[in-house]
Amino acid sequence: MLDRETIRSFMKVAEHANFSKAAEELHKTPAAISYRIKVLEDAVDTQLFIRTTRSVNLTEAGEHLLSQCQKWLDWMESMPDELRQIADGVERYINIVVNNLLFDEHAVSQLILALHEAFPFTQINISSAVYMGVWDDLLNNDYHFAIGVPGLDTIENSVKLRPLGKMSWSFTLAPNHPLAALNMPLKESQLRHHPAINIEDSSQHINKRTAWLLRDQKEIKVPDLSTKVACHKNGAGIGFLPKNLARPLIDDGLLIEKEVQWSRTPSPLSIGWRQDSTGEVTQWIIELFKNNDPIIQGFLKNIDQLTH
């Protein structure tokens, strides 16, 4: 019914609003084009054109069909390549989650470009998650690959890990913050009177964790790392930031670093992938990280103790 020639004939008649002009462009007779359209209308049991002695106009149903036709043509033309890709072990789609601490717009765009060029028929989905939400996406939300999995050891045998390194932390606050003038190290009794700025763990199925919060301390939750940094800079609250992220802001006088009674130990981060994710796309991304490829460098800029 909707073979390639029928779709082209229908689209040309719709484009020119004229059977003769469509036939001329397709090197057919007007009668042949008219017959093909009539067979199509009979097959779908719907009138697609309103014909008068002077014009041929699409009905509402015809307008809808026209909106779908180019998609069908594109699909029919790409399908042989897509089938060969599947036969070669290339995933039809790849879901990637990035830890919010490593999420970088430029790095994400570079990875998307490289993936699209290497695997043009693979659907790509990249999102970010917070803390145990990265694990949650791998274990429960159909994600194949994760950049910045917390920890160096897997919490389930269905996921394999490869260490990226460790992220060190700096305790930072605004230069005009009340704690700025106090002697170091700052004690918990001094810190708990000021709000802690945190990004809520995005996990839905695994127990959430809190990055840093003292007993009886007010917590302010923000949606992302950039908002957390802004709250540190304007004095809304205090807390730890990745050392590599904080250093330029400290050097520029936008933040100050303070020693605290209980510092935060460096956080190990890894790449992770499901054991059943054995397709070519997943393996290709793993090789990018194994080879320290320039494509993935933006994801590593907050990790100050890289694994070699």
Short mmCIF file of C-alpha atoms in Angstrom, two decimals:
data_model
loop_
_atom_site.label_atom_id
_atom_site.label_comp_id
_atom_site.label_asym_id
_atom_site.label_seq_id
_atom_site.Cartn_x
_atom_site.Cartn_y
_atom_site.Cartn_z
CA MET A 1 0.00 0.00 0.00
CA LEU A 2 2.57 2.57 1.09
CA ASP A 3 5.51 1.53 -1.05
CA ARG A 4 8.22 4.00 -1.90
CA GLU A 5 6.77 4.99 -5.30
CA THR A 6 3.29 5.56 -3.88
CA ILE A 7 4.68 7.82 -1.15
CA ARG A 8 6.70 9.82 -3.69
CA SER A 9 3.69 10.16 -5.99
CA PHE A 10 1.49 11.33 -3.14
CA MET A 11 4.09 13.86 -1.97
CA LYS A 12 4.58 15.31 -5.47
CA VAL A 13 0.85 15.74 -6.05
CA ALA A 14 0.60 17.46 -2.66
CA GLU A 15 3.58 19.67 -3.47
CA HIS A 16 2.30 20.86 -6.85
CA ALA A 17 -1.45 20.55 -6.17
CA ASN A 18 -1.60 19.19 -9.70
CA PHE A 19 -1.50 15.65 -11.14
CA SER A 20 0.06 16.73 -14.45
CA LYS A 21 2.97 18.62 -12.85
CA ALA A 22 3.61 15.73 -10.47
CA ALA A 23 3.57 13.26 -13.35
CA GLU A 24 5.97 15.40 -15.37
CA GLU A 25 8.49 15.54 -12.51
CA LEU A 26 8.22 11.80 -11.87
CA HIS A 27 8.38 10.96 -15.60
CA LYS A 28 4.96 9.26 -15.47
CA THR A 29 1.65 9.87 -17.19
CA PRO A 30 -1.02 11.86 -15.32
CA ALA A 31 -3.31 8.85 -15.59
CA ALA A 32 -0.72 6.62 -13.88
CA ILE A 33 -0.29 9.08 -11.01
CA SER A 34 -4.06 9.57 -10.66
CA TYR A 35 -4.60 5.80 -10.58
CA ARG A 36 -1.87 5.30 -7.93
CA ILE A 37 -3.45 7.94 -5.69
CA LYS A 38 -6.93 6.42 -6.17
CA VAL A 39 -5.61 2.97 -5.20
CA LEU A 40 -4.01 4.53 -2.10
CA GLU A 41 -7.27 6.25 -1.09
CA ASP A 42 -9.20 3.02 -1.59
CA ALA A 43 -6.65 1.09 0.48
CA VAL A 44 -6.89 3.48 3.44
CA ASP A 45 -10.61 4.01 2.85
CA THR A 46 -10.09 7.75 3.23
CA GLN A 47 -10.18 10.68 0.79
CA LEU A 48 -6.77 12.35 0.71
CA PHE A 49 -7.38 15.03 -1.96
CA ILE A 50 -10.29 17.30 -2.85
CA ARG A 51 -10.32 17.44 -6.64
CA THR A 52 -11.85 20.25 -8.66
CA THR A 53 -11.47 21.15 -12.32
CA ARG A 54 -8.87 23.76 -11.36
CA SER A 55 -7.03 22.39 -8.32
CA VAL A 56 -6.14 19.42 -6.17
CA ASN A 57 -6.01 20.15 -2.44
CA LEU A 58 -5.22 17.97 0.55
CA THR A 59 -7.94 16.97 2.98
CA GLU A 60 -7.19 17.07 6.70
CA ALA A 61 -6.34 13.35 6.55
CA GLY A 62 -4.09 14.05 3.58
CA GLU A 63 -2.28 16.77 5.54
CA HIS A 64 -1.59 14.27 8.33
CA LEU A 65 -0.34 11.65 5.90
CA LEU A 66 1.97 14.20 4.26
CA SER A 67 3.49 15.07 7.65
CA GLN A 68 4.50 11.42 8.07
CA CYS A 69 5.67 10.60 4.56
CA GLN A 70 9.18 12.07 4.74
CA LYS A 71 9.79 10.19 7.99
CA TRP A 72 8.79 6.94 6.29
CA LEU A 73 11.03 7.58 3.31
CA ASP A 74 13.98 8.36 5.58
CA TRP A 75 13.26 5.25 7.62
CA MET A 76 13.07 3.00 4.54
CA GLU A 77 16.35 4.39 3.22
CA SER A 78 18.22 4.00 6.52
CA MET A 79 16.78 0.62 7.54
CA PRO A 80 19.31 -1.58 5.67
CA ASP A 81 22.21 0.20 7.40
CA GLU A 82 20.45 -0.04 10.77
CA LEU A 83 19.92 -3.77 10.33
CA ARG A 84 23.57 -4.30 9.41
CA GLN A 85 24.59 -2.29 12.49
CA ILE A 86 22.46 -4.50 14.76
CA ALA A 87 23.89 -7.62 13.12
CA ASP A 88 27.40 -6.29 13.84
CA GLY A 89 26.64 -6.01 17.57
CA VAL A 90 26.08 -2.25 17.67
CA GLU A 91 23.44 -1.16 20.16
CA ARG A 92 20.26 0.45 18.82
CA TYR A 93 20.38 2.87 21.76
CA ILE A 94 22.80 3.78 24.54
CA ASN A 95 21.83 5.35 27.89
CA ILE A 96 24.67 7.11 29.73
CA VAL A 97 24.49 8.71 33.17
CA VAL A 98 27.09 11.22 34.39
CA ASN A 99 27.74 12.03 38.04
CA ASN A 100 26.77 15.67 38.60
CA LEU A 101 30.28 16.29 40.02
CA LEU A 102 31.79 15.41 36.62
CA PHE A 103 29.03 16.72 34.36
CA ASP A 104 30.44 19.20 31.85
CA GLU A 105 28.36 20.54 28.95
CA HIS A 106 31.29 20.75 26.54
CA ALA A 107 32.47 17.23 27.39
CA VAL A 108 28.95 15.88 26.91
CA SER A 109 28.62 17.60 23.53
CA GLN A 110 32.01 16.24 22.42
CA LEU A 111 31.03 12.70 23.40
CA ILE A 112 27.69 13.00 21.62
CA LEU A 113 29.39 14.23 18.44
CA ALA A 114 31.95 11.41 18.52
CA LEU A 115 29.27 8.78 19.20
CA HIS A 116 27.05 10.05 16.40
CA GLU A 117 29.93 10.00 13.92
CA ALA A 118 31.06 6.51 14.93
CA PHE A 119 27.56 4.99 15.31
CA PRO A 120 25.13 7.08 13.24
CA PHE A 121 22.10 4.84 13.82
CA THR A 122 22.44 4.49 17.59
CA GLN A 123 20.03 6.56 19.68
CA ILE A 124 21.94 8.47 22.40
CA ASN A 125 20.57 9.48 25.79
CA ILE A 126 22.80 11.25 28.33
CA SER A 127 21.65 12.56 31.71
CA SER A 128 23.12 13.41 35.10
CA ALA A 129 22.52 11.99 38.56
CA VAL A 130 23.58 12.78 42.11
CA TYR A 131 25.50 10.46 44.45
CA MET A 132 23.77 7.06 44.76
CA GLY A 133 21.46 8.10 41.93
CA VAL A 134 24.30 7.09 39.58
CA TRP A 135 24.17 3.55 40.98
CA ASP A 136 20.38 3.61 40.87
CA ASP A 137 20.36 4.42 37.16
CA LEU A 138 22.77 1.56 36.39
CA LEU A 139 20.94 -1.00 38.50
CA ASN A 140 17.30 0.00 38.09
CA ASN A 141 16.76 2.51 35.30
CA ASP A 142 18.05 0.82 32.14
CA TYR A 143 21.31 2.77 31.87
CA HIS A 144 24.19 0.99 30.17
CA PHE A 145 27.14 3.15 31.17
CA ALA A 146 28.00 5.57 33.99
CA ILE A 147 30.72 8.22 34.28
CA GLY A 148 31.59 8.95 37.91
CA VAL A 149 30.22 5.97 39.83
CA PRO A 150 30.87 6.58 43.57
CA GLY A 151 33.42 4.14 44.92
CA LEU A 152 36.03 1.74 43.59
CA ASP A 153 34.15 -1.48 44.35
CA THR A 154 30.90 -2.61 42.81
CA ILE A 155 27.86 -2.97 45.04
CA GLU A 156 26.39 -5.60 42.72
CA ASN A 157 28.07 -8.18 40.50
CA SER A 158 25.94 -7.14 37.54
CA VAL A 159 28.04 -3.95 37.24
CA LYS A 160 31.74 -3.72 36.36
CA LEU A 161 33.91 -0.76 37.39
CA ARG A 162 37.12 0.84 36.21
CA PRO A 163 38.64 3.48 38.55
CA LEU A 164 39.02 7.05 37.33
CA GLY A 165 40.72 8.40 40.45
CA LYS A 166 39.88 10.39 43.55
CA MET A 167 38.33 13.82 44.02
CA SER A 168 39.67 15.96 46.87
CA TRP A 169 37.51 18.52 48.65
CA SER A 170 37.93 22.11 49.83
CA PHE A 171 35.78 23.63 52.56
CA THR A 172 34.78 27.01 51.15
CA LEU A 173 32.76 30.06 52.04
CA ALA A 174 32.33 33.66 50.92
CA PRO A 175 35.03 36.20 51.91
CA ASN A 176 32.39 38.25 53.78
CA HIS A 177 30.90 35.25 55.59
CA PRO A 178 30.82 35.47 59.43
CA LEU A 179 33.13 32.44 59.65
CA ALA A 180 35.76 34.04 57.41
CA ALA A 181 37.41 36.00 60.24
CA LEU A 182 37.58 33.12 62.72
CA ASN A 183 40.76 31.22 63.50
CA MET A 184 41.23 27.75 62.05
CA PRO A 185 40.48 24.96 62.30
CA LEU A 186 36.79 25.74 62.52
CA LYS A 187 34.95 23.57 65.03
CA GLU A 188 31.60 21.86 64.60
CA SER A 189 30.10 24.11 67.25
CA GLN A 190 30.97 27.10 65.02
CA LEU A 191 29.91 25.51 61.75
CA ARG A 192 26.49 24.15 62.69
CA HIS A 193 25.02 27.65 63.10
CA HIS A 194 25.35 28.25 59.34
CA PRO A 195 23.39 26.45 56.58
CA ALA A 196 25.01 23.63 54.64
CA ILE A 197 24.44 23.82 50.88
CA ASN A 198 23.77 20.35 49.45
CA ILE A 199 22.54 18.76 46.25
CA GLU A 200 19.98 16.07 47.03
CA ASP A 201 20.87 12.49 46.17
CA SER A 202 18.77 11.59 43.11
CA SER A 203 18.40 7.89 43.96
CA GLN A 204 14.84 6.54 44.02
CA HIS A 205 15.49 2.86 44.85
CA ILE A 206 18.74 2.91 46.84
CA ASN A 207 19.16 4.62 50.20
CA LYS A 208 20.03 8.29 49.69
CA ARG A 209 23.18 9.73 51.21
CA THR A 210 24.04 13.25 52.36
CA ALA A 211 27.40 14.69 51.36
CA TRP A 212 27.97 16.79 54.51
CA LEU A 213 25.62 17.85 57.28
CA LEU A 214 26.19 18.33 60.99
CA ARG A 215 23.72 17.47 63.74
CA ASP A 216 21.15 20.25 64.19
CA GLN A 217 22.53 22.15 61.18
CA LYS A 218 20.13 23.73 58.69
CA GLU A 219 20.36 22.19 55.23
CA ILE A 220 19.59 24.04 52.00
CA LYS A 221 19.09 21.76 49.00
CA VAL A 222 19.85 23.06 45.52
CA PRO A 223 19.36 21.36 42.13
CA ASP A 224 22.91 21.31 40.75
CA LEU A 225 26.58 22.03 41.33
CA SER A 226 26.57 25.45 39.70
CA THR A 227 23.82 26.61 42.06
CA LYS A 228 25.75 25.24 45.03
CA VAL A 229 28.83 27.19 43.95
CA ALA A 230 26.74 30.36 43.60
CA CYS A 231 25.37 29.90 47.12
CA HIS A 232 28.90 29.52 48.50
CA LYS A 233 29.99 32.68 46.68
CA ASN A 234 27.12 34.88 47.88
CA GLY A 235 27.33 33.69 51.48
CA ALA A 236 24.04 31.78 51.57
CA GLY A 237 25.76 28.77 53.08
CA ILE A 238 28.88 26.68 53.53
CA GLY A 239 30.21 23.26 52.64
CA PHE A 240 32.70 21.31 50.57
CA LEU A 241 33.41 21.80 46.86
CA PRO A 242 35.65 19.74 44.57
CA LYS A 243 39.19 21.02 45.08
CA ASN A 244 39.87 21.55 41.36
CA LEU A 245 36.60 23.45 40.97
CA ALA A 246 37.19 25.62 44.02
CA ARG A 247 40.85 26.50 43.38
CA PRO A 248 40.32 29.11 40.60
CA LEU A 249 37.52 30.75 42.61
CA ILE A 250 39.78 30.93 45.66
CA ASP A 251 42.63 32.36 43.58
CA ASP A 252 40.28 35.03 42.21
CA GLY A 253 39.13 36.00 45.70
CA LEU A 254 35.55 34.85 45.13
CA LEU A 255 35.80 32.17 47.82
CA ILE A 256 38.09 31.46 50.73
CA GLU A 257 39.18 28.03 51.92
CA LYS A 258 39.02 27.13 55.59
CA GLU A 259 40.46 24.26 57.56
CA VAL A 260 37.76 22.48 59.55
CA GLN A 261 37.85 20.14 62.50
CA TRP A 262 36.82 17.15 60.44
CA SER A 263 37.93 17.37 56.83
CA ARG A 264 36.32 15.34 54.06
CA THR A 265 38.36 12.44 52.70
CA PRO A 266 38.91 12.22 48.91
CA SER A 267 36.06 10.50 47.04
CA PRO A 268 36.94 7.63 44.67
CA LEU A 269 35.09 7.68 41.33
CA SER A 270 34.91 5.12 38.54
CA ILE A 271 33.31 4.43 35.21
CA GLY A 272 30.79 1.62 35.36
CA TRP A 273 28.83 -0.53 32.96
CA ARG A 274 26.40 -3.40 33.21
CA GLN A 275 27.77 -6.89 32.65
CA ASP A 276 25.15 -7.44 29.95
CA SER A 277 26.20 -4.26 28.12
CA THR A 278 28.57 -5.99 25.72
CA GLY A 279 27.76 -4.06 22.55
CA GLU A 280 30.20 -2.17 20.36
CA VAL A 281 29.15 1.28 21.59
CA THR A 282 29.75 0.45 25.26
CA GLN A 283 33.13 -1.11 24.51
CA TRP A 284 34.08 1.91 22.39
CA ILE A 285 33.35 4.29 25.29
CA ILE A 286 35.34 2.09 27.68
CA GLU A 287 38.32 2.30 25.32
CA LEU A 288 38.07 6.10 25.31
CA PHE A 289 38.64 6.12 29.06
CA LYS A 290 41.29 3.38 28.97
CA ASN A 291 43.26 5.38 26.40
CA ASN A 292 42.68 8.72 28.15
CA ASP A 293 41.28 10.03 24.87
CA PRO A 294 40.93 13.83 24.45
CA ILE A 295 37.18 13.34 23.91
CA ILE A 296 36.64 12.47 27.57
CA GLN A 297 39.10 14.89 29.21
CA GLY A 298 36.37 17.33 30.23
CA PHE A 299 34.81 14.69 32.48
CA LEU A 300 38.05 14.35 34.44
CA LYS A 301 38.85 17.97 35.23
CA ASN A 302 37.43 17.81 38.79
CA ILE A 303 39.41 14.65 39.63
CA ASP A 304 42.74 15.80 41.09
CA GLN A 305 44.12 12.32 41.81
CA LEU A 306 43.76 10.51 38.49
CA THR A 307 44.33 6.76 38.19
CA HIS A 308 46.97 5.98 35.58
#
